[in-house]
mmCIF file of C-alpha atoms in Angstrom:
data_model
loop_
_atom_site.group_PDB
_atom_site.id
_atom_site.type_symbol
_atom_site.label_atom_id
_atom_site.label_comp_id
_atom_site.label_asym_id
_atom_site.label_seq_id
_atom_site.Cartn_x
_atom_site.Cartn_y
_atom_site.Cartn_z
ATOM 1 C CA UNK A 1223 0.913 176.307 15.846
ATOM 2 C CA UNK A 1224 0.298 174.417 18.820
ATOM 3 C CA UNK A 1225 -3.478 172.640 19.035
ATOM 4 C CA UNK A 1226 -3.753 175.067 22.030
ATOM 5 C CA UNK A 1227 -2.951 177.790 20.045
ATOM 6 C CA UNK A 1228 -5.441 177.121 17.109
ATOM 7 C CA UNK A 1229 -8.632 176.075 19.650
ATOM 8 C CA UNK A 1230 -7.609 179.449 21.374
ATOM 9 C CA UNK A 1231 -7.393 181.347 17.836
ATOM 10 C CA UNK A 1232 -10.636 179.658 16.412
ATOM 11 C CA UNK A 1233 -12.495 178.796 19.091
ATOM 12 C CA UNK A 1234 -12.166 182.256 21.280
ATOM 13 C CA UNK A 1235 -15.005 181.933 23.734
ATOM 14 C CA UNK A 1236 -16.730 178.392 23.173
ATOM 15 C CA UNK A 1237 -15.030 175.433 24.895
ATOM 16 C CA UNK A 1238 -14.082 172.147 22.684
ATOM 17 C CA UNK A 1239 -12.047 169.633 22.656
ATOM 18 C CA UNK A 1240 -9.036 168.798 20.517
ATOM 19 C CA UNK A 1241 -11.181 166.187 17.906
ATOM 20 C CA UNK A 1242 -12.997 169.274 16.665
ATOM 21 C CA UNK A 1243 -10.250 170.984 15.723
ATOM 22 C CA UNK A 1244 -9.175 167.376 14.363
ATOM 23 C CA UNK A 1245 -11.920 167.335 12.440
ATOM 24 C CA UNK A 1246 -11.895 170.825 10.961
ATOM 25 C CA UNK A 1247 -8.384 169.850 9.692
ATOM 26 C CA UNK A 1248 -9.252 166.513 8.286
ATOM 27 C CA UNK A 1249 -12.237 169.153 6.433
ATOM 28 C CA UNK A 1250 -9.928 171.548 5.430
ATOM 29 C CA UNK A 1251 -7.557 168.613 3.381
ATOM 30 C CA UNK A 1252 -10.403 167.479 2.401
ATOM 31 C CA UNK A 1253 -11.373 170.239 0.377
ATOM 32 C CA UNK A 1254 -7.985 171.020 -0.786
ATOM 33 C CA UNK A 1255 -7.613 167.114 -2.151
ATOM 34 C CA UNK A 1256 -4.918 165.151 -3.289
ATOM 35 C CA UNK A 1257 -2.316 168.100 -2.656
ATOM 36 C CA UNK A 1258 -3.481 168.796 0.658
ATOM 37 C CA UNK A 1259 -0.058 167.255 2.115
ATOM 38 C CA UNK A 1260 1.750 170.101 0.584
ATOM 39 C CA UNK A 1261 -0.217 172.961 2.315
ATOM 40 C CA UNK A 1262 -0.897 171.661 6.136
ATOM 41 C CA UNK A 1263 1.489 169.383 8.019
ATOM 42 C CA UNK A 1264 0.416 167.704 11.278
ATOM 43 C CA UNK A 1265 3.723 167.985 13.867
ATOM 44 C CA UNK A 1266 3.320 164.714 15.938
ATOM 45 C CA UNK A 1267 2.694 165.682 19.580
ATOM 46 C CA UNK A 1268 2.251 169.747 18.878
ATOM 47 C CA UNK A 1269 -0.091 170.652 16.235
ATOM 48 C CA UNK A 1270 -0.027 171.468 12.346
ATOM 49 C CA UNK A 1271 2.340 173.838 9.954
ATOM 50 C CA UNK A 1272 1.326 175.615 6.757
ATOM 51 C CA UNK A 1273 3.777 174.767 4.591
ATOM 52 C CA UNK A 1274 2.303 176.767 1.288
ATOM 53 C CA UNK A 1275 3.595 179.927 0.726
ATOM 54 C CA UNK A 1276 0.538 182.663 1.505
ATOM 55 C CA UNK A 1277 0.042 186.203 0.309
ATOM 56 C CA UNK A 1278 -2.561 189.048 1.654
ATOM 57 C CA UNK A 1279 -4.728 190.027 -1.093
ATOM 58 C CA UNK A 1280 -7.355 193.310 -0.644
ATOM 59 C CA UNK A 1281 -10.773 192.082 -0.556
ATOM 60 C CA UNK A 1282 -13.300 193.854 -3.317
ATOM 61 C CA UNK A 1283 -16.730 194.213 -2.917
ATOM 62 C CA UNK A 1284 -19.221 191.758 -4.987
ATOM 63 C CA UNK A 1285 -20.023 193.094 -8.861
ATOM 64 C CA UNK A 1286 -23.919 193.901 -9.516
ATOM 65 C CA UNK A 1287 -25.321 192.829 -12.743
ATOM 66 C CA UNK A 1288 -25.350 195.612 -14.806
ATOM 67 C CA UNK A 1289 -29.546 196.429 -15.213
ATOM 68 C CA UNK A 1290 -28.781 197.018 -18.601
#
């Protein structure tokens, strides 16, 4: 995706500039550590690519403790 693209995506309706979005990335590979060049690529002069391969899981509610 472009950097347009992901400020547009992310940032819908609040207007900032390209070093939060910088920032948020930097975050993001942060987080993910040492392997983080494996999942997000930065595409010199147009934005970043996922690179890891991604699947949709269905989300399930949080388990209560059981009261007993």
């Amino acid at each position: 995706l472009t950097r347009e693209q992901l400020l547009r995506m992310v940032w819908k309706d609040v207007s900032v500039e390209q070093s939060s979005l910088h920032a948020a990335v930097s975050t993001l590979r942060q987080a993910l550590g040492p392997e983080s060049a494996a999942f997000i690529e930065t595409v010199p002069g147009r934005g970043y690519r996922w690179c890891a391969t991604t699947e949709e899981v269905a989300a399930t509610p949080p388990r209560r403790a059981d009261p007993g």
